[in-house]
């Protein structure tokens, strides 16, 4: 047991947070919710668990934030534990319910506030606490040392040259057009993701660089309720981009990193106007532009024949506005595209969002239960391939594949594109010229 | 009873409208003040195109995915609100009183129409009430106060209907009607019924947040 949890509740800290967050929005939302229950049907937790009324978005807020305000923060550890179970175990802050509420009440923002309050009392899922320590010590969620990161990059540049001649993976190149940032899981577990991106950049002739600090665009403290640390994490990335003088920060195929960099990050980092200091672009948008402008050409012979579907990551589609781009890309890549229902901005969360994946094994059971909705959506399309431009969606859907025996394969756009793009002769590796 | 009647139709009207309108203004201005510091996100992304669409679609009957998925509720909710506004505003008896007092009045519906709309309103209210009791996801949210407000919103209509048809002791029913209606007006600013005004702000906000910033529909 965490020793922080033995301490008495610090009511003053809770009160301070309640008053800090007591915005006109939260005041209005809490007081005008007409308790109509319309939001229930929009939440996949509710749908997945046989419409358990306790999983309706409005109930989750009523049982936590509303109660905290009513009791003016005078709560005990048992209550905080309940808040913890609800705020992390029953909501991925996917924001779907807001579209379905007559008043557009933003449940996700209120659940995030509950998370901050829990965080102030040390009541946070272990898995997220571990990543916070890593961010604090190393600047990335995996605790990877800078040397290891740079080493991985040069190793990947070497490997990439087997496929594409002349690939370089520049680090800290000032004046590049794009500063490309990755999910720390890539250098750690999927270094080929970096290699694939480098191949794409090389073929389109992009001017790009990786940064040596702020290269991890993920922001799990944002989901751990640690707003101060979340602000530092995103600020480190912004600062590096300003220092390198790049035109834009590009985000790898990761959903919440985009949410952090473009939408919540500016507020977390204290930019009052809500704008990041450097424009932010997601790789889904980048790929779409490359294909649209003919900078990447796909070999029609290699288009995917098998039925394929698209997982709209909440933070790329609904919360990132890129559902059209995702589908446009697929027009170049797949012959038999089958959309899920519902899709695009109305898409259901896969169940891996909001920090769920790194929350670890103690949350796995719930993750598999709530993922039933997504599993059924995928099964109904009959697709054999699921494209998911998000690491969390990928992990979750891979787990769902096993749990529900979907018989599918989950792939990223990088993978699909590098395997199918036409490589101009000047980039063909020397070996293949000899053939 | 006559004194009561005199008071309710004289100063009572002024007091209740003063509290109703004044209360809503005070509440809105207060929230506006709070928002200056804490809700920059509301102003930073404000764009009336998206805010407007977000509001507009929820004012249309079945204008949103959410209501289309629950058409019975959607219809009841819509009819409930239309009658809630239409009956008191365009009732002949109300407008006659207005005309006597100020020499101006709104156009009036024929009494037979108002009568039907009153019944329609009460049926819609009953559907909303039944839904609250029957559907577990709504019942779990509902507090005694929510039931009270729903019933209390219907009371002026019930008593008005009784008075119009001269059922029961006319004088007392009429006094009860006016008393309930004035009490309801005074409750609006201080309860969840303030949504009559705050709806526009909260819907606009989600329109900015999801529409202006992301291009996503919120209806
Ligand atoms: C004087 C003005 C208003 C009053 C007295 C009023 C009254 C009510 C009442 C009593 C309910 C609860 C119904 C229930 O318990 O099931 C309700 C619900 C609702 N009202 Fe209003 N309303 C007013 C104006 C508005 C306006 C202008 C809008 C904007 C479109 C609106 C939108 C809603 C919505 C979306 C609900 C939720 C549906 C529900 O809970 O049944 N209302 N209103
Ligand atoms: S849909 Fe909105 S108003 Fe209705 S219960 Fe849910 S949060 Fe409250
Ligand atoms: S934000 Fe998503 S997970 Fe959370 S209550 Fe709403 S619909 Fe459910």
Short mmCIF file of C-alpha atoms in Angstrom, two decimals, chain A:
data_model
loop_
_atom_site.label_atom_id
_atom_site.label_comp_id
_atom_site.label_asym_id
_atom_site.label_seq_id
_atom_site.Cartn_x
_atom_site.Cartn_y
_atom_site.Cartn_z
CA UNK A 1 0.00 0.00 0.00
CA UNK A 2 1.20 3.43 -0.92
CA UNK A 3 2.12 5.35 2.23
CA UNK A 4 0.55 8.49 0.86
CA UNK A 5 -2.78 6.71 1.17
CA UNK A 6 -2.37 6.32 4.95
CA UNK A 7 -2.24 10.06 5.47
CA UNK A 8 -5.39 11.91 6.54
CA UNK A 9 -7.26 13.61 3.74
CA UNK A 10 -5.95 17.08 3.07
CA UNK A 11 -9.29 18.85 2.91
CA UNK A 12 -7.69 22.21 2.31
CA UNK A 13 -6.04 21.00 -0.90
CA UNK A 14 -9.35 19.62 -2.11
CA UNK A 15 -11.12 22.86 -1.29
CA UNK A 16 -8.48 24.86 -3.13
CA UNK A 17 -8.85 22.71 -6.22
CA UNK A 18 -12.62 22.88 -6.05
CA UNK A 19 -12.50 26.64 -5.92
CA UNK A 20 -9.81 26.88 -8.61
CA UNK A 21 -11.94 24.82 -10.95
CA UNK A 22 -15.22 26.50 -10.05
CA UNK A 23 -15.58 28.06 -13.46
CA UNK A 24 -18.74 29.44 -15.00
CA UNK A 25 -18.84 26.29 -17.10
CA UNK A 26 -18.69 23.87 -14.20
CA UNK A 27 -21.11 25.96 -12.18
CA UNK A 28 -23.57 25.91 -15.07
CA UNK A 29 -23.11 22.26 -15.94
CA UNK A 30 -23.60 21.07 -12.40
CA UNK A 31 -26.67 23.18 -11.88
CA UNK A 32 -28.52 22.78 -15.17
CA UNK A 33 -28.10 19.07 -15.82
CA UNK A 34 -31.80 18.26 -16.10
CA UNK A 35 -31.13 14.61 -15.26
CA UNK A 36 -32.73 13.53 -18.47
CA UNK A 37 -30.42 10.56 -18.87
CA UNK A 38 -29.95 11.12 -22.60
CA UNK A 39 -26.21 10.83 -22.19
CA UNK A 40 -26.42 7.25 -20.94
CA UNK A 41 -26.86 5.62 -24.33
CA UNK A 42 -23.87 7.51 -25.70
CA UNK A 43 -21.34 6.00 -23.30
CA UNK A 44 -19.72 2.71 -24.22
CA UNK A 45 -19.15 1.78 -20.56
CA UNK A 46 -22.90 1.89 -20.07
CA UNK A 47 -23.63 -0.01 -23.26
CA UNK A 48 -20.98 -2.64 -22.59
CA UNK A 49 -22.21 -3.48 -19.12
CA UNK A 50 -25.86 -4.21 -19.89
CA UNK A 51 -26.91 -0.62 -19.40
CA UNK A 52 -25.90 -0.41 -15.78
CA UNK A 53 -27.40 2.97 -14.79
CA UNK A 54 -24.41 3.69 -12.58
CA UNK A 55 -22.32 3.96 -15.72
CA UNK A 56 -24.27 6.79 -17.25
CA UNK A 57 -22.09 9.89 -17.67
CA UNK A 58 -24.39 12.09 -15.58
CA UNK A 59 -24.36 9.58 -12.72
CA UNK A 60 -20.59 9.41 -12.73
CA UNK A 61 -20.41 13.17 -12.22
CA UNK A 62 -23.27 13.20 -9.73
CA UNK A 63 -21.50 10.58 -7.61
CA UNK A 64 -18.17 12.38 -7.68
CA UNK A 65 -17.76 16.07 -8.54
CA UNK A 66 -21.25 17.17 -7.56
CA UNK A 67 -20.86 15.37 -4.24
CA UNK A 68 -17.44 16.97 -3.68
CA UNK A 69 -18.92 20.43 -4.18
CA UNK A 70 -21.93 19.62 -1.99
CA UNK A 71 -19.73 18.41 0.83
CA UNK A 72 -17.32 21.31 0.26
CA UNK A 73 -14.44 18.88 0.01
CA UNK A 74 -15.11 17.25 3.40
CA UNK A 75 -14.69 13.66 2.28
CA UNK A 76 -12.92 10.57 3.54
CA UNK A 77 -10.53 8.12 1.93
CA UNK A 78 -13.32 5.70 1.08
CA UNK A 79 -15.06 8.40 -0.90
CA UNK A 80 -11.85 9.30 -2.70
CA UNK A 81 -11.34 5.65 -3.55
CA UNK A 82 -14.80 5.60 -5.09
CA UNK A 83 -13.94 8.73 -7.07
CA UNK A 84 -10.76 7.01 -8.23
CA UNK A 85 -12.67 3.94 -9.41
CA UNK A 86 -15.14 6.05 -11.34
CA UNK A 87 -12.80 8.71 -12.75
CA UNK A 88 -10.25 6.20 -14.04
CA UNK A 89 -12.11 2.93 -14.22
CA UNK A 90 -15.38 4.09 -15.75
CA UNK A 91 -14.55 6.99 -18.04
CA UNK A 92 -11.89 7.45 -20.68
CA UNK A 93 -12.70 11.18 -21.09
CA UNK A 94 -13.57 10.45 -24.71
CA UNK A 95 -16.03 13.39 -24.86
CA UNK A 96 -18.63 11.45 -26.81
CA UNK A 97 -21.42 12.10 -24.32
CA UNK A 98 -21.17 15.87 -24.74
CA UNK A 99 -22.49 15.56 -28.28
CA UNK A 100 -25.54 13.73 -27.00
CA UNK A 101 -26.47 15.97 -24.08
CA UNK A 102 -29.09 18.66 -24.70
CA UNK A 103 -26.91 21.15 -22.88
CA UNK A 104 -23.62 19.91 -24.27
CA UNK A 105 -22.39 19.24 -20.76
CA UNK A 106 -18.71 18.35 -20.89
CA UNK A 107 -18.54 15.32 -18.63
CA UNK A 108 -14.94 14.59 -19.60
CA UNK A 109 -13.73 17.94 -18.28
CA UNK A 110 -15.49 17.33 -15.00
CA UNK A 111 -14.08 13.81 -14.70
CA UNK A 112 -10.63 15.28 -15.34
CA UNK A 113 -11.26 17.66 -12.46
CA UNK A 114 -12.12 14.69 -10.24
CA UNK A 115 -8.85 13.11 -11.33
CA UNK A 116 -6.94 16.25 -10.27
CA UNK A 117 -8.60 16.14 -6.89
CA UNK A 118 -7.75 12.47 -6.43
CA UNK A 119 -4.22 13.21 -7.55
CA UNK A 120 -3.87 15.89 -4.88
CA UNK A 121 -4.48 13.13 -2.31
CA UNK A 122 -2.18 10.58 -3.90
CA UNK A 123 -5.09 8.47 -5.10
CA UNK A 124 -3.93 7.64 -8.62
CA UNK A 125 -3.62 4.31 -10.48
CA UNK A 126 -0.14 2.85 -9.89
CA UNK A 127 0.64 2.54 -13.57
CA UNK A 128 0.18 6.25 -14.10
CA UNK A 129 2.20 7.15 -11.00
CA UNK A 130 5.11 5.20 -12.47
CA UNK A 131 4.96 7.08 -15.74
CA UNK A 132 4.81 10.41 -13.90
CA UNK A 133 8.04 9.52 -12.11
CA UNK A 134 9.58 8.72 -15.47
CA UNK A 135 8.49 12.02 -17.01
CA UNK A 136 9.90 13.88 -14.04
CA UNK A 137 13.24 12.10 -14.17
CA UNK A 138 13.79 11.68 -17.89
CA UNK A 139 11.20 13.75 -19.71
CA UNK A 140 9.50 10.72 -21.23
CA UNK A 141 7.01 8.15 -20.02
CA UNK A 142 9.36 5.19 -20.40
CA UNK A 143 12.28 6.70 -18.52
CA UNK A 144 14.52 6.32 -21.56
CA UNK A 145 17.90 8.07 -21.43
CA UNK A 146 18.69 10.61 -24.15
CA UNK A 147 21.77 8.62 -25.27
CA UNK A 148 19.63 5.52 -25.71
CA UNK A 149 17.13 7.48 -27.70
CA UNK A 150 19.75 8.96 -30.00
CA UNK A 151 21.40 5.59 -30.37
CA UNK A 152 18.10 4.03 -31.37
CA UNK A 153 17.65 6.76 -33.96
CA UNK A 154 20.99 6.17 -35.61
CA UNK A 155 20.48 2.42 -35.51
CA UNK A 156 17.09 2.87 -37.17
CA UNK A 157 18.57 5.17 -39.80
CA UNK A 158 21.00 2.40 -40.67
CA UNK A 159 18.22 -0.18 -40.88
CA UNK A 160 16.03 2.07 -42.96
CA UNK A 161 18.78 2.29 -45.55
CA UNK A 162 18.13 -1.36 -46.35
CA UNK A 163 14.77 -0.26 -47.76
CA UNK A 164 15.31 3.32 -48.83
CA UNK A 165 18.62 4.73 -49.86
CA UNK A 166 19.80 7.88 -48.16
CA UNK A 167 17.60 7.82 -45.09
CA UNK A 168 18.85 10.06 -42.35
CA UNK A 169 17.34 10.57 -38.93
CA UNK A 170 18.46 14.04 -37.98
CA UNK A 171 18.33 15.06 -34.33
CA UNK A 172 18.12 18.73 -33.32
CA UNK A 173 18.56 20.07 -36.84
CA UNK A 174 17.76 23.76 -36.44
CA UNK A 175 15.61 25.34 -39.11
CA UNK A 176 13.98 22.12 -40.26
CA UNK A 177 10.41 22.57 -41.41
CA UNK A 178 8.99 19.92 -39.10
CA UNK A 179 9.95 18.76 -35.65
CA UNK A 180 8.67 15.21 -35.52
CA UNK A 181 7.79 13.89 -32.08
CA UNK A 182 7.10 10.29 -31.13
CA UNK A 183 5.42 8.16 -28.52
CA UNK A 184 8.12 6.87 -26.14
CA UNK A 185 6.88 3.38 -26.84
CA UNK A 186 8.33 3.68 -30.33
CA UNK A 187 12.03 3.99 -29.48
CA UNK A 188 11.48 1.55 -26.61
CA UNK A 189 9.46 -1.24 -28.20
CA UNK A 190 8.64 -0.42 -31.81
CA UNK A 191 11.74 1.32 -33.19
CA UNK A 192 10.73 0.30 -36.70
CA UNK A 193 7.97 2.95 -36.41
CA UNK A 194 10.69 5.59 -36.41
CA UNK A 195 12.41 3.90 -39.30
CA UNK A 196 9.19 3.80 -41.33
CA UNK A 197 8.49 7.46 -40.71
CA UNK A 198 12.05 8.31 -41.75
CA UNK A 199 11.52 6.39 -44.99
CA UNK A 200 8.36 8.32 -45.73
CA UNK A 201 10.01 11.66 -44.94
CA UNK A 202 12.94 10.75 -47.15
CA UNK A 203 10.81 9.79 -50.12
CA UNK A 204 8.73 12.98 -49.95
CA UNK A 205 11.86 15.05 -49.40
CA UNK A 206 10.59 16.53 -46.16
CA UNK A 207 12.80 18.79 -44.13
CA UNK A 208 12.49 17.33 -40.66
CA UNK A 209 14.20 16.61 -37.39
CA UNK A 210 13.68 14.78 -34.16
CA UNK A 211 14.39 16.80 -31.03
CA UNK A 212 16.76 15.52 -28.34
CA UNK A 213 14.46 16.80 -25.60
CA UNK A 214 10.69 16.92 -25.64
CA UNK A 215 10.70 14.11 -28.21
CA UNK A 216 8.03 12.17 -26.34
CA UNK A 217 4.77 13.85 -27.32
CA UNK A 218 2.66 11.68 -25.03
CA UNK A 219 1.29 13.33 -21.94
CA UNK A 220 0.08 10.83 -19.39
CA UNK A 221 0.20 13.29 -16.47
CA UNK A 222 -2.71 14.96 -18.29
CA UNK A 223 -4.65 11.76 -17.62
CA UNK A 224 -3.17 11.26 -14.16
CA UNK A 225 -4.72 14.50 -12.94
CA UNK A 226 -1.29 16.06 -12.54
CA UNK A 227 -1.86 19.29 -14.39
CA UNK A 228 1.36 20.94 -13.26
CA UNK A 229 3.51 18.12 -14.58
CA UNK A 230 1.37 17.85 -17.71
CA UNK A 231 2.07 21.50 -18.36
CA UNK A 232 5.82 20.97 -17.96
CA UNK A 233 5.78 17.99 -20.29
CA UNK A 234 4.08 19.83 -23.11
CA UNK A 235 6.05 23.02 -22.46
CA UNK A 236 9.31 21.11 -22.94
CA UNK A 237 8.15 20.14 -26.40
CA UNK A 238 6.99 23.65 -27.31
CA UNK A 239 10.24 25.17 -26.04
CA UNK A 240 12.32 22.82 -28.13
CA UNK A 241 10.31 23.63 -31.23
CA UNK A 242 10.78 27.34 -30.65
CA UNK A 243 14.50 26.81 -30.04
CA UNK A 244 14.92 24.84 -33.26
CA UNK A 245 12.89 27.40 -35.15
CA UNK A 246 10.69 24.83 -36.88
CA UNK A 247 7.49 25.67 -38.72
CA UNK A 248 5.42 22.95 -37.10
CA UNK A 249 5.46 20.18 -34.54
CA UNK A 250 4.35 16.90 -36.05
CA UNK A 251 2.82 14.23 -33.88
CA UNK A 252 3.21 10.52 -34.52
CA UNK A 253 0.19 8.24 -34.88
CA UNK A 254 -0.89 8.76 -31.31
CA UNK A 255 -4.23 10.17 -30.23
CA UNK A 256 -3.80 11.70 -26.82
CA UNK A 257 -0.48 13.28 -27.79
CA UNK A 258 -2.41 15.37 -30.31
CA UNK A 259 -5.01 16.26 -27.71
CA UNK A 260 -2.20 17.37 -25.44
CA UNK A 261 -0.15 19.27 -28.01
CA UNK A 262 -2.92 21.15 -29.76
CA UNK A 263 -5.95 21.32 -27.50
CA UNK A 264 -5.22 20.93 -23.80
CA UNK A 265 -1.49 21.59 -23.79
CA UNK A 266 -1.65 25.35 -24.33
CA UNK A 267 -3.91 25.69 -21.29
CA UNK A 268 -1.86 23.27 -19.21
CA UNK A 269 1.32 25.15 -20.08
CA UNK A 270 -0.27 28.48 -19.18
CA UNK A 271 -0.87 30.06 -22.59
CA UNK A 272 -3.94 32.15 -21.87
CA UNK A 273 -4.96 32.45 -25.50
CA UNK A 274 -5.15 28.68 -25.84
CA UNK A 275 -2.82 28.57 -28.82
CA UNK A 276 0.38 26.53 -28.98
CA UNK A 277 3.42 28.69 -29.75
CA UNK A 278 4.17 26.60 -32.84
CA UNK A 279 1.51 25.05 -35.11
CA UNK A 280 0.85 21.38 -34.44
CA UNK A 281 0.09 18.84 -37.14
CA UNK A 282 -0.88 15.20 -36.74
CA UNK A 283 0.67 12.55 -38.96
CA UNK A 284 -2.77 11.57 -40.26
CA UNK A 285 -3.06 15.06 -41.69
CA UNK A 286 0.53 14.94 -42.92
CA UNK A 287 0.02 11.62 -44.74
CA UNK A 288 -3.18 12.91 -46.24
CA UNK A 289 -1.38 15.97 -47.62
CA UNK A 290 1.49 13.90 -49.00
CA UNK A 291 -0.93 11.61 -50.82
CA UNK A 292 -3.20 14.39 -52.01
CA UNK A 293 -0.26 16.35 -53.39
CA UNK A 294 1.21 13.28 -55.04
CA UNK A 295 4.35 13.40 -52.95
CA UNK A 296 3.72 9.80 -51.99
CA UNK A 297 2.37 7.51 -54.67
CA UNK A 298 0.86 4.18 -53.80
CA UNK A 299 1.43 1.18 -56.04
CA UNK A 300 -2.10 0.19 -57.16
CA UNK A 301 -0.94 -3.43 -57.43
CA UNK A 302 -0.23 -3.45 -53.75
CA UNK A 303 -3.52 -2.02 -52.50
CA UNK A 304 -5.05 -3.99 -49.65
CA UNK A 305 -7.58 -6.47 -51.03
CA UNK A 306 -8.87 -7.86 -47.76
CA UNK A 307 -11.80 -6.13 -46.05
CA UNK A 308 -10.42 -3.34 -43.92
CA UNK A 309 -11.93 -1.00 -41.36
CA UNK A 310 -10.80 2.19 -39.66
CA UNK A 311 -10.62 2.78 -35.95
CA UNK A 312 -11.29 6.46 -35.34
CA UNK A 313 -9.16 7.20 -32.29
CA UNK A 314 -11.23 9.58 -30.14
CA UNK A 315 -8.39 12.05 -29.92
CA UNK A 316 -7.65 11.97 -33.63
CA UNK A 317 -11.21 11.96 -34.95
CA UNK A 318 -13.84 13.48 -32.65
CA UNK A 319 -11.32 15.34 -30.51
CA UNK A 320 -8.84 16.01 -33.27
CA UNK A 321 -11.11 16.70 -36.24
CA UNK A 322 -9.27 14.35 -38.61
CA UNK A 323 -11.85 11.68 -39.45
CA UNK A 324 -12.14 12.80 -43.08
CA UNK A 325 -8.40 12.77 -43.65
CA UNK A 326 -8.17 9.24 -42.25
CA UNK A 327 -10.75 8.01 -44.74
CA UNK A 328 -9.18 9.91 -47.63
CA UNK A 329 -5.88 8.16 -46.98
CA UNK A 330 -7.61 4.81 -47.07
CA UNK A 331 -8.96 5.52 -50.54
CA UNK A 332 -5.38 5.28 -51.77
CA UNK A 333 -4.61 2.17 -49.78
CA UNK A 334 -7.59 -0.15 -49.57
CA UNK A 335 -9.99 -1.68 -52.06
CA UNK A 336 -12.59 -2.96 -49.61
CA UNK A 337 -13.06 -0.30 -46.93
CA UNK A 338 -15.90 -0.93 -44.51
CA UNK A 339 -16.82 1.71 -41.99
CA UNK A 340 -17.91 0.87 -38.48
CA UNK A 341 -21.22 2.10 -37.14
CA UNK A 342 -21.20 4.63 -35.58
CA UNK A 343 -18.06 6.27 -36.95
CA UNK A 344 -16.19 9.54 -37.46
CA UNK A 345 -16.93 12.10 -34.76
CA UNK A 346 -19.59 9.82 -33.31
CA UNK A 347 -17.20 6.92 -32.99
CA UNK A 348 -17.05 4.92 -29.76
CA UNK A 349 -13.86 4.88 -27.74
CA UNK A 350 -12.04 1.54 -28.00
CA UNK A 351 -11.75 1.41 -24.22
CA UNK A 352 -8.01 2.00 -24.19
CA UNK A 353 -8.10 5.79 -24.00
CA UNK A 354 -7.81 8.26 -21.15
CA UNK A 355 -4.74 6.55 -19.74
CA UNK A 356 -6.35 3.12 -19.53
CA UNK A 357 -3.58 1.16 -21.27
CA UNK A 358 -0.73 2.35 -19.01
CA UNK A 359 -2.99 1.93 -15.95
CA UNK A 360 -1.86 -1.65 -16.05
CA UNK A 361 -3.07 -5.13 -15.14
CA UNK A 362 -5.43 -4.18 -12.30
CA UNK A 363 -7.59 -2.40 -14.88
CA UNK A 364 -7.29 -5.00 -17.61
CA UNK A 365 -10.51 -6.86 -16.74
CA UNK A 366 -12.57 -3.68 -16.99
CA UNK A 367 -10.79 -2.69 -20.15
CA UNK A 368 -11.78 -5.96 -21.77
CA UNK A 369 -15.38 -5.64 -20.57
CA UNK A 370 -15.87 -2.10 -21.76
CA UNK A 371 -14.14 -2.93 -25.05
CA UNK A 372 -16.99 -5.24 -25.95
CA UNK A 373 -18.71 -2.42 -27.81
CA UNK A 374 -15.68 -1.89 -30.01
CA UNK A 375 -15.19 -5.62 -30.53
CA UNK A 376 -18.76 -5.96 -31.74
CA UNK A 377 -18.42 -2.94 -33.99
CA UNK A 378 -15.35 -4.47 -35.60
CA UNK A 379 -16.89 -7.89 -35.95
CA UNK A 380 -19.96 -6.43 -37.63
CA UNK A 381 -17.84 -4.96 -40.43
CA UNK A 382 -16.37 -8.35 -41.29
CA UNK A 383 -13.00 -6.65 -41.68
CA UNK A 384 -9.77 -8.58 -41.40
CA UNK A 385 -7.58 -5.53 -40.98
CA UNK A 386 -8.13 -2.64 -38.61
CA UNK A 387 -6.21 0.57 -39.23
CA UNK A 388 -5.57 2.43 -35.99
CA UNK A 389 -3.46 5.59 -36.05
CA UNK A 390 -3.00 5.52 -32.27
CA UNK A 391 -0.80 3.42 -30.01
CA UNK A 392 -3.43 3.01 -27.33
CA UNK A 393 -6.11 1.95 -29.79
CA UNK A 394 -3.61 -0.50 -31.28
CA UNK A 395 -2.81 -2.10 -27.93
CA UNK A 396 -6.45 -2.23 -26.91
CA UNK A 397 -7.67 -3.70 -30.19
CA UNK A 398 -4.89 -6.27 -30.15
CA UNK A 399 -6.07 -7.30 -26.69
CA UNK A 400 -9.69 -7.31 -27.85
CA UNK A 401 -8.68 -9.47 -30.78
CA UNK A 402 -7.51 -12.14 -28.35
CA UNK A 403 -10.33 -11.72 -25.87
CA UNK A 404 -13.13 -11.81 -28.46
CA UNK A 405 -11.33 -13.86 -31.13
CA UNK A 406 -11.88 -11.34 -33.86
CA UNK A 407 -9.29 -12.81 -36.21
CA UNK A 408 -8.01 -9.40 -37.25
CA UNK A 409 -4.71 -7.65 -37.66
CA UNK A 410 -4.13 -4.12 -36.42
CA UNK A 411 -1.89 -1.86 -38.49
CA UNK A 412 -0.81 1.76 -38.57
CA UNK A 413 -0.78 4.09 -41.56
CA UNK A 414 3.03 4.17 -41.51
CA UNK A 415 3.10 0.45 -42.00
CA UNK A 416 0.52 0.45 -44.78
CA UNK A 417 2.18 3.32 -46.58
CA UNK A 418 5.81 2.17 -46.40
CA UNK A 419 4.87 -1.27 -47.64
CA UNK A 420 2.90 0.09 -50.58
CA UNK A 421 4.48 3.33 -51.71
CA UNK A 422 6.25 3.56 -55.02
CA UNK A 423 9.90 4.14 -54.27
CA UNK A 424 11.51 6.38 -56.90
CA UNK A 425 14.70 4.94 -58.38
CA UNK A 426 17.04 7.33 -56.64
CA UNK A 427 15.86 5.95 -53.31
CA UNK A 428 16.04 2.28 -54.24
CA UNK A 429 18.63 0.53 -52.09
CA UNK A 430 21.82 -0.47 -53.86
CA UNK A 431 21.18 -4.16 -53.33
CA UNK A 432 17.92 -4.16 -55.24
CA UNK A 433 19.53 -2.39 -58.20
CA UNK A 434 21.89 -5.32 -58.58
CA UNK A 435 19.05 -7.80 -58.88
#
